[in-house]
Amino acid sequence: MKRINLKSHRNLIFVAAAIVVYAFIAYGMNSNLLPRATQTLAIKACYNVILALSLSLIVGFLGELSLGHAGFFALGAYSGCIFSINSNLPIELRFVLAALIGGTVAAIGGFLISSSILRLQGDYLAIVTLAFGEIIRSFIKIIPVTGGTAGLGGIPSLGSKLKTFTFSYVFVILTILVIRNIVASSHGRAITSIRDNAIAAESIGINIKLYKIKVFTVGAFFAGIAGVILGHYINFIEPANFNYNVSIEILVMVVLGGMGNLLGSIIAAVVITFLPEILRGFDQYRLLIYALALIFMMLASNSPRIINFRVKAREKAAGLYKKLFTRKEE
Amino acid sequence: MTQVELLEVNNIGISFGGLRAVDNVSLTIKNGQLYGLIGPNGSGKTTLFNMITGVYKPTSGTFYFNGENLTGKSPVEINKKGIARTFQNIRLFKNMSVIDNVKVGLHNKHKYTMFESILRLPRFFHEEQKMEEEALELLGVFDLDKEKDSLACNLPYGKQRKLEIARALATGPKLLLLDEPAAGMNPNETEELMETIRFIRDNFNMTILLIEHDMKLVSGICEEISVLNFGTLLASGKTSEVLNNPEVIAAYLGE
């Protein structure tokens, strides 16, 4: 019997899925077969996935509830877009540089904020991050270079929707790769160990403070990139784009996807992007549905019966997989 | 066996507000020793452990490990110097697999940067390979290698205790602190645990300090013991002598 390497198979599936999804949407956009609203939402889904993944690292893996993710999102959006407006480089290069600048500025913000909240945990940390998010937004309102409450206009566009989508999609793939590679490494294990039991993690030499800073910095970096994508896609940003409801919405994606589950976060981010469109008739009940979904997820992820069911289902799937992909050696 | 002092605790004490939890305790543990710490509930045994591992900062006194003053250092620094511990109420990384629990313990031994892991550079694969091998070897010692992929929270109680010891050993300590390793075990499991502890001492060249209420285990494997009572040292010395000390009998063992 020859065993197939499951891990390399998973990589292949990922690459194949990434190409298929891209081909499908690109074709739909090019031929205008996809409805206009869906085309717009596809781009929105890109930055939502990046936001969800970056927050997933903080909430799902490190286990700290951060309610200020919109703050990092805003830092990246404003710094990247201000660069983009004032630059004369070719638009593609400008966009990539803006993404890097936005990410870096947001990462610096993440570094500073996380360094100042090292002693806090749980609810206290959640409240302080919420406050930091609002402080960032208030600052943007008062400093002149951001356009204040009137907003920042004239952000250049990449051109066609397809082009915007393509560039955003590349950043989505990069985000997935980077975050997955962090999670599936010794560093990821250290981060997860802090979530599971901080005291035990310290007792075996895991530097909790250092990892808190690292995780917040990386998370903020990607939130910043998401901000730059948002700016170049709607061409106009204002502080209201980054209020705390946005933080909550990102959190909903992470929780709905299952804490500490990257694929789940991606799916949840896409679903939540498209949900308002699908449920357009029930617009008033959107928040109600979110709340119900969250309560359901909480019950589902803690109920022993459902957990048992999941474990069994997974075992069955693994058995089936082995049967299908294991060949007898001649 | 070289009889060098590995851990030297001098007049250590700690107060929580008005409560003097541990007062003026001194003890010396030599290299390769199996040392027991006993005493009634609330006598300060675990508090003493917490001071030696840096969870609490002593308010008076000092302790030296390997000739180095580690008083008031952080748990991370103390672990890196070579002290590892287990906990009275098991503290595993419950939602991680058994092998990952041990691999976290190897985190500081096989290092690569986050950057190297993001780009999956050769060092990453090299160090991961070493980690996998060493973790499997450790799990094999504790007979846990068959369960390596199950979640730590799904292990039976006795195996969880073993996994906690394996995780502590993964950090490559010189001194291992075991906080009530036999708690909740039946006589057979305790018997097995005694074997395991001896095995660790002999095969890993370990010095072990353990807290235990099970007198059979203590008198069976500890060469020297100390008795704490109300935060102060009641007696210490050879196990058989201390256990026959009338004061110890009155305070802890009962007539």
Coordinates of C-alpha atoms in Angstrom, one line a residue:
Chain A
M1 CA 0.0 0.0 0.0
K2 CA 1.3 3.4 -0.8
R3 CA 0.1 6.3 1.3
I4 CA -0.7 9.5 -0.4
N5 CA 0.7 12.6 1.2
L6 CA -2.4 14.4 2.5
K7 CA -0.7 17.7 3.0
S8 CA 0.6 18.1 -0.6
H9 CA -2.9 17.1 -1.8
R10 CA -4.4 19.9 0.3
N11 CA -2.0 22.4 -1.3
L12 CA -3.1 21.2 -4.8
I13 CA -6.7 21.5 -3.9
F14 CA -6.1 25.0 -2.7
V15 CA -4.4 26.1 -5.9
A16 CA -7.1 24.5 -8.0
A17 CA -9.8 26.1 -6.0
A18 CA -8.1 29.5 -6.2
I19 CA -7.8 29.3 -10.0
V20 CA -11.4 28.0 -10.5
V21 CA -12.9 30.8 -8.4
Y22 CA -10.8 33.4 -10.2
A23 CA -11.6 32.0 -13.6
F24 CA -15.3 31.9 -12.9
I25 CA -15.6 35.4 -11.6
A26 CA -13.2 36.9 -14.2
Y27 CA -15.2 35.3 -17.0
G28 CA -18.4 36.5 -15.5
M29 CA -17.1 40.0 -15.2
N30 CA -15.6 40.1 -18.7
S31 CA -18.7 38.8 -20.4
N32 CA -21.0 40.7 -18.1
L33 CA -22.9 37.4 -17.3
L34 CA -22.6 38.2 -13.6
P35 CA -25.1 40.8 -12.4
R36 CA -23.6 44.2 -11.7
A37 CA -24.3 44.0 -8.0
T38 CA -22.5 40.6 -7.8
Q39 CA -19.5 42.0 -9.6
T40 CA -19.3 44.9 -7.1
L41 CA -19.8 42.5 -4.2
A42 CA -17.0 40.2 -5.5
I43 CA -14.5 43.0 -4.8
K44 CA -16.1 43.7 -1.5
A45 CA -15.7 40.1 -0.6
C46 CA -12.0 40.3 -1.3
Y47 CA -11.3 42.9 1.3
N48 CA -13.7 41.3 3.7
V49 CA -11.9 38.0 3.5
I50 CA -8.6 39.8 4.2
L51 CA -10.2 41.5 7.2
A52 CA -11.7 38.3 8.5
L53 CA -8.4 36.4 8.2
S54 CA -6.4 39.1 9.9
L55 CA -8.8 39.3 12.8
S56 CA -9.0 35.6 12.9
L57 CA -5.4 35.5 13.8
I58 CA -6.0 37.8 16.8
V59 CA -9.4 36.5 18.0
G60 CA -9.4 32.9 16.8
F61 CA -5.8 31.9 17.4
L62 CA -4.4 34.3 20.0
G63 CA -7.7 34.3 21.8
E64 CA -7.9 38.0 22.5
L65 CA -11.1 39.8 21.7
S66 CA -10.2 42.8 19.7
L67 CA -13.0 45.2 18.8
G68 CA -10.9 47.9 17.2
H69 CA -10.1 46.2 13.9
A70 CA -11.8 49.0 11.9
G71 CA -9.2 51.3 13.3
F72 CA -6.4 49.4 11.6
F73 CA -8.6 49.2 8.5
A74 CA -8.9 53.0 8.5
L75 CA -5.2 53.6 9.1
G76 CA -4.3 51.6 6.1
A77 CA -7.0 53.1 3.9
Y78 CA -6.1 56.7 4.6
S79 CA -2.3 56.4 4.5
G80 CA -2.4 54.2 1.4
C81 CA -4.9 56.4 -0.4
I82 CA -3.2 59.7 0.5
F83 CA 0.0 58.3 -1.1
S84 CA -1.9 57.2 -4.1
I85 CA -3.5 60.6 -4.7
N86 CA -0.2 62.4 -4.4
S87 CA 1.8 60.1 -6.6
N88 CA 2.4 60.1 -10.4
L89 CA 3.6 56.5 -10.8
P90 CA 1.7 54.1 -13.1
I91 CA -1.5 53.1 -11.4
E92 CA -0.7 49.4 -11.0
L93 CA 2.6 50.2 -9.3
R94 CA 1.0 52.9 -7.3
F95 CA -1.7 50.5 -6.0
V96 CA 0.8 47.9 -4.9
L97 CA 3.0 50.5 -3.2
A98 CA -0.1 52.1 -1.6
A99 CA -1.0 48.6 -0.3
L100 CA 2.4 48.2 1.2
I101 CA 2.4 51.7 2.7
G102 CA -1.1 51.2 4.1
G103 CA -0.2 47.9 5.6
T104 CA 3.0 49.2 7.1
V105 CA 1.3 52.2 8.7
A106 CA -1.5 50.0 10.1
A107 CA 1.1 47.6 11.4
I108 CA 2.9 50.4 13.2
G109 CA -0.4 51.3 14.7
G110 CA -1.0 47.7 15.7
F111 CA 2.5 47.5 17.2
L112 CA 2.0 50.7 19.3
I113 CA -1.5 49.8 20.5
S114 CA -0.6 46.2 21.4
S115 CA 2.6 47.3 23.2
S116 CA 0.4 49.6 25.4
I117 CA -2.2 46.9 26.3
L118 CA 0.1 44.0 27.2
R119 CA -1.2 43.8 30.8
L120 CA -4.8 43.6 29.8
Q121 CA -6.8 40.5 29.1
G122 CA -10.3 39.5 28.1
D123 CA -13.1 42.1 28.5
Y124 CA -10.7 44.9 29.5
L125 CA -8.6 44.3 26.4
A126 CA -11.8 44.3 24.3
I127 CA -12.9 47.6 25.7
V128 CA -9.6 49.3 25.2
T129 CA -9.2 48.1 21.6
L130 CA -12.8 49.4 21.0
A131 CA -11.7 52.8 22.4
F132 CA -8.5 52.8 20.3
G133 CA -10.5 52.1 17.1
E134 CA -12.7 55.1 17.9
I135 CA -9.7 57.3 18.8
I136 CA -8.1 56.6 15.4
R137 CA -11.4 57.5 13.7
S138 CA -11.7 60.7 15.8
F139 CA -8.2 61.7 14.8
I140 CA -8.9 61.2 11.2
K141 CA -11.9 63.5 11.6
I142 CA -9.8 66.4 12.9
I143 CA -6.6 66.4 11.0
P144 CA -6.7 68.3 7.7
V145 CA -4.8 66.0 5.4
T146 CA -7.5 63.3 5.6
G147 CA -10.3 65.7 4.6
G148 CA -12.0 65.3 8.0
T149 CA -15.6 64.4 8.2
A150 CA -16.1 65.5 4.6
G151 CA -14.1 62.5 3.5
L152 CA -11.2 61.9 1.2
G153 CA -12.1 62.0 -2.5
G154 CA -10.3 61.6 -5.8
I155 CA -8.6 58.3 -5.0
P156 CA -7.5 56.9 -8.4
S157 CA -9.2 53.8 -9.7
L158 CA -7.4 50.9 -11.2
G159 CA -9.6 51.0 -14.2
S160 CA -12.0 48.2 -15.0
K161 CA -13.8 46.2 -12.3
L162 CA -12.0 43.1 -13.6
K163 CA -8.6 44.8 -13.0
T164 CA -9.5 45.9 -9.5
F165 CA -10.8 42.4 -8.8
T166 CA -7.6 40.8 -10.1
F167 CA -5.3 42.9 -8.0
S168 CA -7.5 42.4 -4.9
Y169 CA -7.6 38.7 -5.5
V170 CA -3.9 38.5 -5.6
F171 CA -3.7 40.1 -2.2
V172 CA -6.3 37.7 -0.9
I173 CA -4.3 34.8 -1.9
L174 CA -1.1 36.3 -0.4
T175 CA -3.0 36.9 2.8
I176 CA -4.2 33.4 3.0
L177 CA -0.7 32.0 2.3
V178 CA 1.0 34.2 4.9
I179 CA -1.5 33.6 7.7
R180 CA -1.8 29.9 7.0
N181 CA 2.0 29.6 7.0
I182 CA 2.2 31.4 10.3
V183 CA -0.6 29.3 11.9
A184 CA 0.9 26.0 10.7
S185 CA 4.3 26.6 12.2
S186 CA 6.0 26.6 15.6
H187 CA 4.9 30.2 16.0
G188 CA 1.3 29.3 15.3
R189 CA 1.5 26.6 17.9
A190 CA 2.9 29.1 20.4
I191 CA 0.1 31.5 19.6
T192 CA -2.6 28.8 20.0
S193 CA -1.0 27.6 23.2
I194 CA -1.4 31.1 24.7
R195 CA -5.1 31.0 23.8
D196 CA -5.6 27.6 25.4
N197 CA -3.7 28.2 28.6
A198 CA -1.6 31.3 29.1
I199 CA -0.1 30.2 32.4
A200 CA 1.0 26.9 31.0
A201 CA 2.4 28.5 27.9
E202 CA 4.6 30.8 30.1
S203 CA 5.8 27.9 32.1
I204 CA 7.3 26.2 29.1
G205 CA 9.0 29.4 27.9
I206 CA 6.5 31.0 25.5
N207 CA 6.9 34.8 25.6
I208 CA 3.3 35.9 25.7
K209 CA 3.9 39.6 25.4
L210 CA 6.2 39.2 22.4
Y211 CA 3.6 37.1 20.6
K212 CA 0.7 39.5 21.5
I213 CA 2.7 42.3 19.8
K214 CA 3.6 40.1 16.8
V215 CA 0.0 38.9 16.2
F216 CA -1.5 42.4 16.5
T217 CA 1.2 43.8 14.2
V218 CA 0.6 41.1 11.5
G219 CA -3.2 41.4 11.9
A220 CA -3.1 45.2 11.6
F221 CA -0.8 44.9 8.5
F222 CA -3.4 42.9 6.6
A223 CA -6.3 45.1 7.8
G224 CA -4.4 48.0 6.4
I225 CA -4.1 46.4 3.0
A226 CA -7.8 45.7 3.0
G227 CA -8.3 49.4 3.6
V228 CA -6.2 50.3 0.6
I229 CA -8.3 48.0 -1.6
L230 CA -11.5 49.6 -0.3
G231 CA -10.2 53.1 -1.1
H232 CA -9.2 52.3 -4.6
Y233 CA -12.4 50.5 -5.3
I234 CA -15.0 53.1 -4.0
N235 CA -12.6 56.0 -4.7
F236 CA -13.9 58.0 -1.8
I237 CA -13.5 57.2 1.9
E238 CA -14.9 58.9 5.0
P239 CA -14.6 58.2 8.7
A240 CA -18.1 56.7 8.7
N241 CA -16.7 53.8 6.7
F242 CA -14.7 52.7 9.7
N243 CA -17.0 53.0 12.7
Y244 CA -17.2 50.4 15.3
N245 CA -20.1 48.6 13.6
V246 CA -17.5 47.6 11.0
S247 CA -15.3 46.0 13.7
I248 CA -18.3 44.1 14.9
E249 CA -19.1 42.9 11.4
I250 CA -15.6 41.6 11.0
L251 CA -15.9 39.9 14.3
V252 CA -19.1 38.3 13.2
M253 CA -17.3 36.8 10.2
V254 CA -14.6 35.3 12.5
V255 CA -17.1 33.9 15.0
L256 CA -19.4 32.5 12.3
G257 CA -16.5 30.8 10.6
G258 CA -15.6 29.1 13.8
M259 CA -12.8 30.5 16.0
G260 CA -9.4 29.3 14.9
N261 CA -10.7 28.0 11.5
L262 CA -9.2 29.9 8.5
L263 CA -11.3 28.2 5.9
G264 CA -14.4 28.9 8.0
S265 CA -13.5 32.6 8.2
I266 CA -13.1 32.9 4.5
I267 CA -16.4 31.3 3.8
A268 CA -18.2 33.4 6.5
A269 CA -16.7 36.6 5.0
V270 CA -18.0 35.7 1.6
V271 CA -21.4 34.7 2.9
I272 CA -21.7 37.9 5.0
T273 CA -20.7 40.0 2.0
F274 CA -23.4 38.5 -0.2
L275 CA -26.1 38.1 2.5
P276 CA -27.5 41.6 2.5
E277 CA -28.0 41.3 -1.3
I278 CA -29.7 37.9 -1.1
L279 CA -31.9 39.1 1.8
R280 CA -32.6 42.4 0.3
G281 CA -36.3 42.1 1.0
F282 CA -35.6 41.5 4.7
D283 CA -33.2 44.4 5.0
Q284 CA -34.5 45.5 8.4
Y285 CA -33.9 42.1 9.8
R286 CA -30.3 41.9 8.8
L287 CA -28.9 42.5 12.3
L288 CA -31.4 40.2 13.8
I289 CA -30.3 37.4 11.5
Y290 CA -26.6 38.1 12.5
A291 CA -27.5 37.9 16.1
L292 CA -29.4 34.6 15.7
A293 CA -26.6 33.2 13.6
L294 CA -24.1 34.1 16.3
I295 CA -26.2 32.5 19.0
F296 CA -26.6 29.4 16.9
M297 CA -22.9 29.2 16.2
M298 CA -22.1 29.5 19.9
L299 CA -24.5 26.7 20.7
A300 CA -23.3 24.6 17.9
S301 CA -19.6 24.9 18.7
N302 CA -20.1 24.1 22.4
S303 CA -22.8 21.4 22.3
P304 CA -21.2 18.0 22.9
R305 CA -23.7 16.3 20.7
I306 CA -22.9 18.5 17.7
I307 CA -19.1 18.3 18.4
N308 CA -19.4 14.5 18.5
F309 CA -21.3 14.5 15.2
R310 CA -18.6 16.6 13.6
V311 CA -15.8 14.4 14.8
K312 CA -17.6 11.3 13.5
A313 CA -18.3 13.0 10.2
R314 CA -14.7 14.0 9.8
E315 CA -13.5 10.5 10.5
K316 CA -15.9 9.1 8.0
A317 CA -14.7 11.7 5.4
A318 CA -11.1 10.8 6.1
G319 CA -11.8 7.1 5.7
L320 CA -13.5 7.8 2.4
Y321 CA -10.7 9.9 1.3
K322 CA -8.2 7.2 2.0
K323 CA -10.2 4.7 0.2
L324 CA -10.4 6.9 -2.9
F325 CA -6.8 7.9 -3.0
T326 CA -4.9 4.9 -1.7
R327 CA -3.8 2.6 -4.4
K328 CA -2.3 -0.9 -4.1
E329 CA 1.2 -1.0 -5.3
E330 CA 1.6 -3.4 -8.1
Chain B
M1 CA 26.5 10.8 40.9
T2 CA 27.9 14.2 41.5
Q3 CA 26.4 15.7 44.6
V4 CA 26.3 19.3 43.5
E5 CA 23.7 21.7 44.8
L6 CA 21.3 22.4 42.0
L7 CA 18.6 24.4 43.7
E8 CA 19.2 26.5 46.8
V9 CA 16.3 28.3 48.5
N10 CA 17.3 30.8 51.2
N11 CA 14.7 32.1 53.7
I12 CA 12.2 32.7 51.0
G13 CA 8.8 34.2 51.9
I14 CA 5.8 35.8 50.3
S15 CA 2.9 37.9 51.7
F16 CA -0.5 38.4 50.1
G17 CA -1.7 41.6 51.9
G18 CA -1.7 40.6 55.5
L19 CA -1.4 36.9 54.8
R20 CA 2.0 35.4 55.2
A21 CA 1.6 32.4 52.8
V22 CA 5.2 31.2 52.9
D23 CA 7.6 32.4 55.6
N24 CA 11.4 31.9 55.9
V25 CA 11.6 28.6 54.0
S26 CA 15.0 27.2 53.0
L27 CA 15.9 24.0 51.2
T28 CA 18.7 22.6 49.2
I29 CA 18.3 20.1 46.4
K30 CA 21.3 18.3 45.0
N31 CA 21.9 17.2 41.4
G32 CA 20.0 14.0 40.6
Q33 CA 17.9 13.9 43.7
L34 CA 14.3 13.0 44.0
Y35 CA 13.0 15.4 46.6
G36 CA 9.6 15.4 48.2
L37 CA 7.6 18.3 49.5
I38 CA 4.7 17.4 51.8
G39 CA 2.3 19.2 54.2
P40 CA -1.4 19.8 54.9
N41 CA -3.6 21.6 52.5
G42 CA -2.9 25.3 52.4
S43 CA 0.5 25.0 53.9
G44 CA 2.1 26.8 51.0
K45 CA 3.6 24.0 48.9
T46 CA 2.2 25.2 45.6
T47 CA 2.9 28.8 46.5
L48 CA 6.5 27.8 46.9
F49 CA 6.4 26.1 43.5
N50 CA 4.9 29.3 42.0
M51 CA 7.8 31.3 43.4
I52 CA 10.5 29.0 42.1
T53 CA 8.9 29.1 38.6
G54 CA 8.4 32.8 38.6
V55 CA 4.6 33.0 38.7
Y56 CA 4.9 34.8 42.0
K57 CA 7.7 37.2 43.0
P58 CA 8.9 36.4 46.5
T59 CA 8.6 39.3 48.9
S60 CA 11.7 38.2 50.9
G61 CA 14.6 35.7 50.5
T62 CA 16.3 34.4 47.4
F63 CA 16.8 31.3 45.4
Y64 CA 19.8 30.1 43.4
F65 CA 19.6 27.6 40.6
N66 CA 22.8 26.2 39.3
G67 CA 24.6 28.9 41.2
E68 CA 22.7 31.7 39.6
N69 CA 20.3 34.0 41.4
L70 CA 16.9 33.7 39.7
T71 CA 14.8 35.4 42.4
G72 CA 12.1 37.6 40.8
K73 CA 12.8 36.5 37.2
S74 CA 9.9 35.9 34.8
P75 CA 8.5 32.4 34.2
V76 CA 9.9 32.4 30.6
E77 CA 13.4 33.3 31.8
I78 CA 13.3 30.7 34.5
N79 CA 12.1 28.0 32.1
K80 CA 14.9 28.9 29.7
K81 CA 17.4 28.4 32.6
G82 CA 16.2 24.9 33.0
I83 CA 13.2 24.6 35.4
A84 CA 10.0 23.1 34.1
R85 CA 6.8 22.2 36.0
T86 CA 3.5 20.5 35.9
F87 CA 0.3 21.8 37.5
Q88 CA -1.9 20.5 40.3
N89 CA -5.0 21.1 38.1
I90 CA -3.8 19.9 34.8
R91 CA -3.1 22.7 32.4
L92 CA -2.8 21.2 28.9
F93 CA -3.4 23.0 25.6
K94 CA -6.8 21.3 25.4
N95 CA -7.7 22.1 21.8
M96 CA -4.4 21.2 20.4
S97 CA -3.3 17.7 19.4
V98 CA -1.2 15.6 21.7
I99 CA 1.9 16.0 19.6
D100 CA 1.4 19.7 19.2
N101 CA 1.4 20.0 23.0
V102 CA 4.8 18.5 23.1
K103 CA 6.0 20.6 20.1
V104 CA 5.1 23.8 21.9
G105 CA 7.5 22.6 24.6
L106 CA 10.2 22.3 21.9
H107 CA 9.5 25.9 20.6
N108 CA 12.6 27.4 22.2
K109 CA 14.9 24.5 21.3
H110 CA 14.4 24.4 17.5
K111 CA 14.0 28.0 16.4
Y112 CA 13.2 29.6 13.2
T113 CA 11.9 33.1 12.6
M114 CA 8.3 34.0 11.6
F115 CA 9.7 35.2 8.3
E116 CA 11.2 31.8 7.6
S117 CA 7.9 30.1 8.3
I118 CA 6.0 32.5 6.1
L119 CA 8.3 31.9 3.1
R120 CA 8.7 28.2 4.0
L121 CA 12.5 28.5 3.8
P122 CA 14.6 25.3 4.2
R123 CA 15.3 26.0 7.9
F124 CA 11.6 25.7 8.5
F125 CA 11.4 22.2 7.2
H126 CA 14.7 21.2 8.8
E127 CA 13.7 22.3 12.3
E128 CA 10.1 21.0 11.9
Q129 CA 11.5 17.6 11.0
K130 CA 13.7 17.6 14.1
M131 CA 10.7 18.7 16.3
E132 CA 8.6 15.9 14.9
E133 CA 11.2 13.3 15.6
E134 CA 11.9 14.5 19.1
A135 CA 8.2 14.9 20.0
L136 CA 7.5 11.4 18.8
E137 CA 10.4 10.1 20.8
L138 CA 9.1 11.8 24.0
L139 CA 5.6 10.5 23.4
G140 CA 7.0 7.0 22.9
V141 CA 8.6 7.2 26.4
F142 CA 5.2 7.9 27.9
D143 CA 3.4 5.5 25.7
L144 CA 1.4 8.2 24.1
D145 CA 2.5 7.9 20.5
K146 CA -0.6 6.1 19.4
E147 CA -2.8 9.0 20.4
K148 CA -0.5 11.7 18.9
D149 CA -3.2 13.2 16.7
S150 CA -6.1 13.2 19.1
L151 CA -7.0 16.3 21.0
A152 CA -5.4 16.6 24.4
C153 CA -8.8 17.1 26.0
N154 CA -9.9 13.7 24.8
L155 CA -7.2 11.8 26.6
P156 CA -8.1 9.9 29.8
Y157 CA -7.0 11.6 33.0
G158 CA -3.9 9.5 33.7
K159 CA -2.6 10.1 30.2
Q160 CA -3.2 13.8 30.5
R161 CA -0.9 13.8 33.5
K162 CA 1.7 12.0 31.5
L163 CA 1.4 14.4 28.6
E164 CA 1.9 17.3 30.9
I165 CA 5.2 15.7 32.1
A166 CA 6.2 15.0 28.5
R167 CA 5.5 18.7 27.6
A168 CA 7.6 19.9 30.6
L169 CA 10.5 17.6 29.6
A170 CA 10.4 18.8 26.0
T171 CA 11.8 22.2 27.2
G172 CA 15.0 20.3 28.2
P173 CA 15.0 21.2 31.9
K174 CA 17.5 20.2 34.6
L175 CA 15.0 20.4 37.4
L176 CA 11.4 19.1 37.1
L177 CA 8.8 20.3 39.5
L178 CA 5.8 17.9 39.8
D179 CA 2.7 19.3 41.6
E180 CA 0.7 16.3 42.9
P181 CA 1.4 14.0 40.0
A182 CA -0.6 11.2 41.6
A183 CA -3.7 13.2 42.4
G184 CA -6.8 11.3 41.3
M185 CA -5.0 8.2 40.3
N186 CA -5.8 4.7 41.5
P187 CA -3.2 2.5 43.3
N188 CA -2.2 0.8 40.0
E189 CA -1.8 4.0 38.2
T190 CA 0.2 5.4 41.1
E191 CA 2.5 2.4 41.0
E192 CA 3.1 3.0 37.3
L193 CA 3.7 6.6 37.9
M194 CA 6.4 5.8 40.4
E195 CA 8.1 3.7 37.8
T196 CA 7.8 6.6 35.3
I197 CA 9.3 9.1 37.7
R198 CA 12.3 6.9 38.4
F199 CA 12.7 6.3 34.7
I200 CA 12.7 10.0 34.0
R201 CA 15.3 10.6 36.7
D202 CA 17.6 7.9 35.4
N203 CA 17.2 8.3 31.7
F204 CA 17.0 12.1 31.4
N205 CA 19.5 12.8 34.2
M206 CA 16.8 14.8 35.9
T207 CA 16.5 16.3 39.3
I208 CA 12.9 16.1 40.5
L209 CA 11.1 18.0 43.2
L210 CA 7.5 16.8 43.8
I211 CA 4.6 17.7 45.9
E212 CA 2.5 14.8 46.9
H213 CA -0.1 13.6 49.4
D214 CA 0.2 10.0 48.6
M215 CA 2.6 8.8 51.4
K216 CA 3.2 5.5 49.6
L217 CA 4.6 7.3 46.6
V218 CA 6.6 9.7 48.7
S219 CA 8.2 7.1 51.0
G220 CA 8.7 4.9 48.0
I221 CA 10.7 7.1 45.7
C222 CA 11.8 10.3 47.6
E223 CA 15.3 10.3 49.0
E224 CA 14.8 13.5 51.0
I225 CA 11.7 15.4 52.0
S226 CA 10.7 18.7 53.5
V227 CA 7.5 19.3 55.4
L228 CA 5.6 22.6 55.3
N229 CA 3.0 23.6 57.9
F230 CA 1.3 27.0 57.9
G231 CA 3.9 28.4 55.5
T232 CA 6.9 27.5 57.6
L233 CA 9.3 24.6 57.4
L234 CA 8.5 22.0 60.0
A235 CA 11.2 19.5 59.2
S236 CA 13.5 18.3 56.4
G237 CA 16.0 15.5 55.9
K238 CA 16.1 11.8 55.0
T239 CA 12.6 10.6 54.2
S240 CA 12.4 7.8 56.8
E241 CA 13.7 10.1 59.6
V242 CA 11.3 12.9 58.8
L243 CA 8.3 10.6 58.6
N244 CA 9.1 9.3 62.1
N245 CA 9.5 12.8 63.5
P246 CA 6.8 13.3 66.2
E247 CA 6.1 16.9 65.2
V248 CA 5.4 15.8 61.6
I249 CA 3.2 13.0 62.7
A250 CA 1.2 15.4 64.9
A251 CA 0.9 18.1 62.2
Y252 CA 0.2 16.1 59.1
L253 CA 0.3 12.3 59.3
G254 CA -1.9 11.8 62.4
E255 CA -1.3 9.4 65.2

